[in-house]
Tab-separated table of C-alpha atoms and ligand atoms in Angstrom:
chain	number	residue	atom	x	y	z
A	1	UNK	CA	17.239	10.363	4.104
A	2	UNK	CA	15.075	12.620	6.219
A	3	UNK	CA	14.661	15.653	3.903
A	4	UNK	CA	13.377	13.533	1.032
A	5	UNK	CA	10.895	11.765	3.255
A	6	UNK	CA	9.691	15.175	4.858
A	7	UNK	CA	8.696	16.437	1.348
A	8	UNK	CA	6.459	13.372	0.836
A	9	UNK	CA	2.868	15.109	0.611
A	10	UNK	CA	1.189	12.403	2.416
A	11	UNK	CA	3.612	12.436	5.329
A	12	UNK	CA	3.352	16.227	5.450
A	13	UNK	CA	-0.481	16.044	5.555
A	14	UNK	CA	-0.286	13.586	8.408
A	15	UNK	CA	2.055	15.727	10.330
A	16	UNK	CA	-0.183	18.771	10.121
A	17	UNK	CA	-3.008	16.916	11.919
A	18	UNK	CA	-3.342	15.669	15.518
A	19	UNK	CA	-1.669	12.252	15.781
A	20	UNK	CA	-2.820	9.149	17.638
A	21	UNK	CA	-0.747	8.943	20.838
A	22	UNK	CA	-0.927	5.091	20.910
A	23	UNK	CA	-1.095	2.945	17.874
A	24	UNK	CA	-1.535	-0.931	18.173
A	25	UNK	CA	-1.056	-3.127	15.140
A	26	UNK	CA	-2.276	-6.691	14.598
A	27	UNK	CA	0.316	-7.752	11.923
A	28	UNK	CA	-1.595	-10.453	9.971
A	29	UNK	CA	-1.047	-12.033	6.717
A	30	UNK	CA	2.641	-13.241	6.797
A	31	UNK	CA	1.630	-16.909	6.090
A	32	UNK	CA	-0.624	-15.974	3.078
A	33	UNK	CA	2.084	-13.702	1.674
A	34	UNK	CA	4.594	-16.648	1.630
A	35	UNK	CA	2.037	-19.197	0.456
A	36	UNK	CA	1.078	-16.967	-2.445
A	37	UNK	CA	4.707	-17.012	-3.554
A	38	UNK	CA	5.167	-20.874	-2.923
A	39	UNK	CA	7.420	-20.079	-0.095
A	40	UNK	CA	7.655	-21.461	3.479
A	41	UNK	CA	5.429	-19.544	5.925
A	42	UNK	CA	8.617	-18.492	7.810
A	43	UNK	CA	9.694	-16.419	4.815
A	44	UNK	CA	6.481	-14.418	5.328
A	45	UNK	CA	7.436	-13.679	8.947
A	46	UNK	CA	10.933	-12.753	7.834
A	47	UNK	CA	9.624	-10.288	5.260
A	48	UNK	CA	7.118	-9.144	7.953
A	49	UNK	CA	10.088	-8.188	10.309
A	50	UNK	CA	11.240	-5.684	7.437
A	51	UNK	CA	7.696	-4.133	7.758
A	52	UNK	CA	8.154	-3.998	11.504
A	53	UNK	CA	11.428	-1.910	10.978
A	54	UNK	CA	9.832	0.304	8.410
A	55	UNK	CA	6.634	1.035	10.293
A	56	UNK	CA	8.508	1.586	13.494
A	57	UNK	CA	10.821	4.187	11.814
A	58	UNK	CA	7.839	5.981	10.386
A	59	UNK	CA	5.912	6.101	13.575
A	60	UNK	CA	8.965	7.426	15.388
A	61	UNK	CA	9.631	10.054	12.613
A	62	UNK	CA	6.208	11.426	12.698
A	63	UNK	CA	6.039	11.601	16.454
A	64	UNK	CA	3.792	8.690	17.566
A	65	UNK	CA	4.301	8.262	21.343
A	66	UNK	CA	3.535	4.597	21.639
A	67	UNK	CA	3.562	1.760	19.127
A	68	UNK	CA	2.427	-1.683	20.318
A	69	UNK	CA	2.985	-4.635	17.874
A	70	UNK	CA	1.149	-8.042	18.311
A	71	UNK	CA	4.135	-10.178	17.393
A	72	UNK	CA	3.112	-13.495	19.083
A	73	UNK	CA	-0.184	-14.343	20.802
A	74	UNK	CA	-0.571	-16.611	23.833
A	75	UNK	CA	-2.500	-18.838	21.368
A	76	UNK	CA	0.246	-18.993	18.808
A	77	UNK	CA	2.154	-21.474	20.894
A	78	UNK	CA	-0.253	-24.020	19.484
A	79	UNK	CA	1.053	-23.543	15.857
A	80	UNK	CA	3.275	-26.210	14.343
A	81	UNK	CA	6.494	-26.524	16.392
A	82	UNK	CA	8.847	-25.589	13.392
A	83	UNK	CA	6.885	-22.232	12.919
A	84	UNK	CA	7.001	-21.396	16.632
A	85	UNK	CA	10.806	-22.119	16.642
A	86	UNK	CA	11.321	-20.058	13.571
A	87	UNK	CA	9.400	-17.177	15.036
A	88	UNK	CA	11.478	-17.348	18.165
A	89	UNK	CA	14.721	-17.349	16.129
A	90	UNK	CA	13.420	-14.321	14.077
A	91	UNK	CA	12.663	-12.364	17.244
A	92	UNK	CA	16.178	-13.067	18.504
A	93	UNK	CA	17.622	-11.854	15.204
A	94	UNK	CA	15.342	-8.824	15.271
A	95	UNK	CA	16.459	-7.863	18.774
A	96	UNK	CA	20.151	-8.239	17.777
A	97	UNK	CA	19.943	-6.362	14.484
A	98	UNK	CA	17.613	-3.426	15.742
A	99	UNK	CA	19.315	-2.875	19.149
A	100	UNK	CA	21.563	-0.081	17.863
A	101	UNK	CA	18.878	1.756	15.730
A	102	UNK	CA	16.497	1.507	18.838
A	103	UNK	CA	18.965	3.073	21.097
A	104	UNK	CA	20.239	5.725	18.670
A	105	UNK	CA	16.712	6.935	17.931
A	106	UNK	CA	15.599	7.373	21.556
A	107	UNK	CA	13.068	4.503	21.422
A	108	UNK	CA	12.275	2.729	24.643
A	109	UNK	CA	11.680	-0.938	23.886
A	110	UNK	CA	9.310	-2.814	26.138
A	111	UNK	CA	7.253	-6.002	26.133
A	112	UNK	CA	3.971	-7.315	27.377
A	113	UNK	CA	2.610	-10.831	27.713
A	114	UNK	CA	3.503	-13.958	29.540
A	115	UNK	CA	7.244	-13.320	28.941
A	116	UNK	CA	8.391	-16.082	31.212
A	117	UNK	CA	7.124	-18.559	28.579
A	118	UNK	CA	9.645	-17.211	26.000
A	119	UNK	CA	12.762	-19.187	25.520
A	120	UNK	CA	15.834	-17.849	27.306
A	121	UNK	CA	17.561	-17.085	23.989
A	122	UNK	CA	14.797	-14.433	23.376
A	123	UNK	CA	14.239	-13.434	26.933
A	124	UNK	CA	17.818	-12.457	27.486
A	125	UNK	CA	18.349	-10.093	24.542
A	126	UNK	CA	14.865	-8.713	25.066
A	127	UNK	CA	15.698	-7.869	28.757
A	128	UNK	CA	19.049	-6.422	27.577
A	129	UNK	CA	17.501	-4.039	25.027
A	130	UNK	CA	14.750	-3.148	27.624
A	131	UNK	CA	17.212	-2.228	30.185
A	132	UNK	CA	19.500	-0.370	27.858
A	133	UNK	CA	16.705	1.745	26.365
A	134	UNK	CA	14.902	2.197	29.671
A	135	UNK	CA	15.617	6.018	29.880
A	136	UNK	CA	14.802	6.716	26.291
A	137	UNK	CA	11.902	9.086	25.804
A	138	UNK	CA	11.357	9.215	22.024
A	139	UNK	CA	8.725	6.527	21.529
A	140	UNK	CA	7.694	3.461	23.460
A	141	UNK	CA	7.852	0.385	21.205
A	142	UNK	CA	5.961	-2.483	22.941
A	143	UNK	CA	6.214	-5.962	21.598
A	144	UNK	CA	3.186	-8.055	22.555
A	145	UNK	CA	4.800	-11.493	22.992
A	146	UNK	CA	2.945	-14.472	24.269
A	147	UNK	CA	0.246	-11.993	24.812
A	148	UNK	CA	-3.524	-12.296	25.230
A	149	UNK	CA	-5.882	-9.551	26.307
A	150	UNK	CA	-7.969	-11.779	28.387
A	151	UNK	CA	-4.846	-13.340	30.056
A	152	UNK	CA	-3.819	-9.716	30.832
A	153	UNK	CA	-7.088	-8.785	32.385
A	154	UNK	CA	-7.010	-11.972	34.468
A	155	UNK	CA	-3.447	-11.182	35.651
A	156	UNK	CA	-4.544	-7.607	36.467
A	157	UNK	CA	-7.176	-9.025	38.771
A	158	UNK	CA	-4.669	-11.243	40.412
A	159	UNK	CA	-2.315	-8.237	40.875
A	160	UNK	CA	-5.125	-6.177	42.479
A	161	UNK	CA	-5.688	-9.099	44.929
A	162	UNK	CA	-1.959	-9.066	45.746
A	163	UNK	CA	-2.063	-5.290	46.348
A	164	UNK	CA	-5.101	-5.710	48.657
A	165	UNK	CA	-3.569	-8.487	50.636
A	166	UNK	CA	-0.367	-6.461	51.042
A	167	UNK	CA	-2.410	-3.487	52.399
A	168	UNK	CA	-1.661	-1.291	49.223
A	169	UNK	CA	-5.219	-1.243	48.102
A	170	UNK	CA	-8.091	-0.255	50.371
A	171	UNK	CA	-11.076	-2.502	50.252
A	172	UNK	CA	-14.068	-1.132	48.324
A	173	UNK	CA	-14.852	-0.206	44.671
A	174	UNK	CA	-12.155	-0.398	42.048
A	175	UNK	CA	-12.296	2.418	39.539
A	176	UNK	CA	-11.183	2.234	36.003
A	177	UNK	CA	-7.853	3.998	36.512
A	178	UNK	CA	-6.876	1.593	39.437
A	179	UNK	CA	-7.677	-1.366	37.280
A	180	UNK	CA	-5.714	-0.032	34.350
A	181	UNK	CA	-2.738	0.516	36.521
A	182	UNK	CA	-2.508	-3.198	37.165
A	183	UNK	CA	-2.421	-4.019	33.517
A	184	UNK	CA	0.731	-4.956	31.776
A	185	UNK	CA	0.418	-1.802	29.695
A	186	UNK	CA	0.348	0.272	33.052
A	187	UNK	CA	2.104	3.405	32.058
A	188	UNK	CA	0.938	3.662	28.463
A	189	UNK	CA	-1.656	6.000	27.068
A	190	UNK	CA	-4.971	4.507	25.902
A	191	UNK	CA	-4.910	3.045	22.451
A	192	UNK	CA	-6.194	5.594	19.819
A	193	UNK	CA	-5.804	3.573	16.779
A	194	UNK	CA	-5.719	-0.224	16.081
A	195	UNK	CA	-4.699	-1.385	12.663
A	196	UNK	CA	-5.184	-4.885	11.439
A	197	UNK	CA	-3.813	-6.077	8.118
A	198	UNK	CA	-4.726	-8.890	5.740
A	199	UNK	CA	-8.512	-8.291	5.476
A	200	UNK	CA	-9.454	-10.048	8.748
A	201	UNK	CA	-11.932	-8.102	10.851
A	202	UNK	CA	-11.321	-9.590	14.321
A	203	UNK	CA	-9.820	-8.333	17.505
A	204	UNK	CA	-8.117	-11.675	18.341
A	205	UNK	CA	-7.475	-11.060	21.921
A	206	UNK	CA	-5.423	-7.858	21.376
A	207	UNK	CA	-5.442	-5.000	23.858
A	208	UNK	CA	-9.115	-5.687	24.748
A	209	UNK	CA	-9.229	-3.179	27.754
A	210	UNK	CA	-6.958	-0.605	26.191
A	211	UNK	CA	-8.777	-0.292	22.857
A	212	UNK	CA	-12.155	0.651	24.499
A	213	UNK	CA	-12.347	3.914	22.559
A	214	UNK	CA	-9.881	3.140	19.817
A	215	UNK	CA	-10.661	3.665	16.170
A	216	UNK	CA	-10.259	0.400	14.157
A	217	UNK	CA	-8.861	0.347	10.648
A	218	UNK	CA	-8.821	-2.852	8.750
A	219	UNK	CA	-6.925	-3.009	5.547
A	220	UNK	CA	-6.600	-5.811	2.937
A	221	UNK	CA	-2.888	-5.401	2.610
A	222	UNK	CA	-0.752	-8.498	3.900
A	223	UNK	CA	1.529	-7.388	6.570
A	224	UNK	CA	4.801	-8.022	4.571
A	225	UNK	CA	3.483	-5.435	2.134
A	226	UNK	CA	2.481	-2.891	4.740
A	227	UNK	CA	5.122	-0.257	4.809
A	228	UNK	CA	5.555	3.432	5.464
A	229	UNK	CA	2.976	4.552	2.852
A	230	UNK	CA	0.222	2.172	4.014
A	231	UNK	CA	1.001	3.248	7.642
A	232	UNK	CA	0.641	6.750	6.814
A	233	UNK	CA	-2.533	6.263	4.907
A	234	UNK	CA	-4.045	4.435	7.997
A	235	UNK	CA	-3.057	7.377	10.231
A	236	UNK	CA	-4.569	9.891	7.898
A	237	UNK	CA	-7.837	7.839	7.683
A	238	UNK	CA	-7.791	7.798	11.559
A	239	UNK	CA	-7.269	11.616	11.524
A	240	UNK	CA	-10.437	12.078	9.422
A	241	UNK	CA	-12.702	10.384	11.870
A	242	UNK	CA	-14.811	12.030	14.452
A	243	UNK	CA	-14.087	10.515	17.909
A	244	UNK	CA	-17.025	10.939	20.268
A	245	UNK	CA	-16.156	8.965	23.390
A	246	UNK	CA	-19.899	8.469	24.012
A	247	UNK	CA	-20.925	12.109	23.500
A	248	UNK	CA	-23.120	13.455	20.586
A	249	UNK	CA	-21.479	15.080	17.695
A	250	UNK	CA	-22.924	18.547	18.672
A	251	UNK	CA	-21.322	18.165	22.217
A	252	UNK	CA	-17.817	18.019	20.804
A	253	UNK	CA	-15.451	21.093	20.807
A	254	UNK	CA	-15.507	22.690	17.394
B	301	LIG	C1	0.331	-13.332	11.735
B	301	LIG	O1	0.267	-13.780	10.527
B	301	LIG	C2	1.635	-12.990	12.260
B	301	LIG	C3	2.233	-13.607	13.381
B	301	LIG	C4	1.641	-14.615	14.102
B	301	LIG	C5	3.584	-13.203	13.672
B	301	LIG	C6	4.104	-11.790	13.493
B	301	LIG	C7	5.495	-11.716	13.433
B	301	LIG	C8	6.164	-10.846	12.641
B	301	LIG	C9	5.520	-9.854	11.935
B	301	LIG	C10	7.648	-10.964	12.515
B	301	LIG	C11	8.484	-11.074	13.696
B	301	LIG	C12	8.288	-9.983	14.634
B	301	LIG	C13	9.045	-9.054	15.003
B	301	LIG	C14	8.711	-7.963	16.088
B	301	LIG	C15	10.382	-8.963	14.465
B	301	LIG	P1	-0.087	-15.253	10.049
B	301	LIG	O2	1.060	-16.100	10.215
B	301	LIG	O3	-1.261	-15.575	10.969
B	301	LIG	O4	-0.500	-15.062	8.575
B	301	LIG	P2	-1.781	-15.835	7.883
B	301	LIG	O5	-2.957	-15.456	8.530
B	301	LIG	O6	-1.714	-15.376	6.465
B	301	LIG	O7	-1.377	-17.317	7.979
């Protein structure tokens, strides 16, 4: 498989330029993909999990360090009960079917969010793959599950209070690095690129803190149709942007 893919001119072009260290993806449009075909919404999520597999493989192959996927938001619990149940089943199936490939490819699987809200039949295989892959160093694949950026920031504030009460945080100003260390994404690099599929141009409570200087790419493609090519095209678009981090263009290294 590898040699044929490596000859893909788009992939070769992407590999020649600096890669985003951390890519976050808002995987939107599964429901519309299914409805357009007269299928139940869950079939869109199922096809979407094939995109998850393909995009993860591609990110790993080109050398992205961290990939964070918004798989289920804290607000998604309010969807119809059968859709929530179907998504939980799909997550369990995904963890079972991808376990081997994750381990064989040096991927470390992690998860962020209010994980205690997940049903046990998801939490157990999730913890099992997290533990089994904990020492892998190839790419960190983080699933945002029952996740909300505002919830995460509130939880970080609580964590800092705990540290202060335990005498592990001196009283006084809290700098950005200290605050970031209390977030669920503690050890991950800042997000360089956020991709959202399906034509919506919202952040929807995803990685609010971490995406402070991210480049955002919004594509019309629905998530079930977002595969290796579309991912590489988004990375290439990112690579052509000038990132200024608050500086002027003239101040940037040539
Ligand atoms: C948003 O599309 C997508 C979700 C709420 C769930 C995302 C889940 C997957 C991609 C599959 C399972 C995940 C993994 C990691 C295996 P939507 O339902 O809001 O689409 P719509 O806006 O067209 O209705």
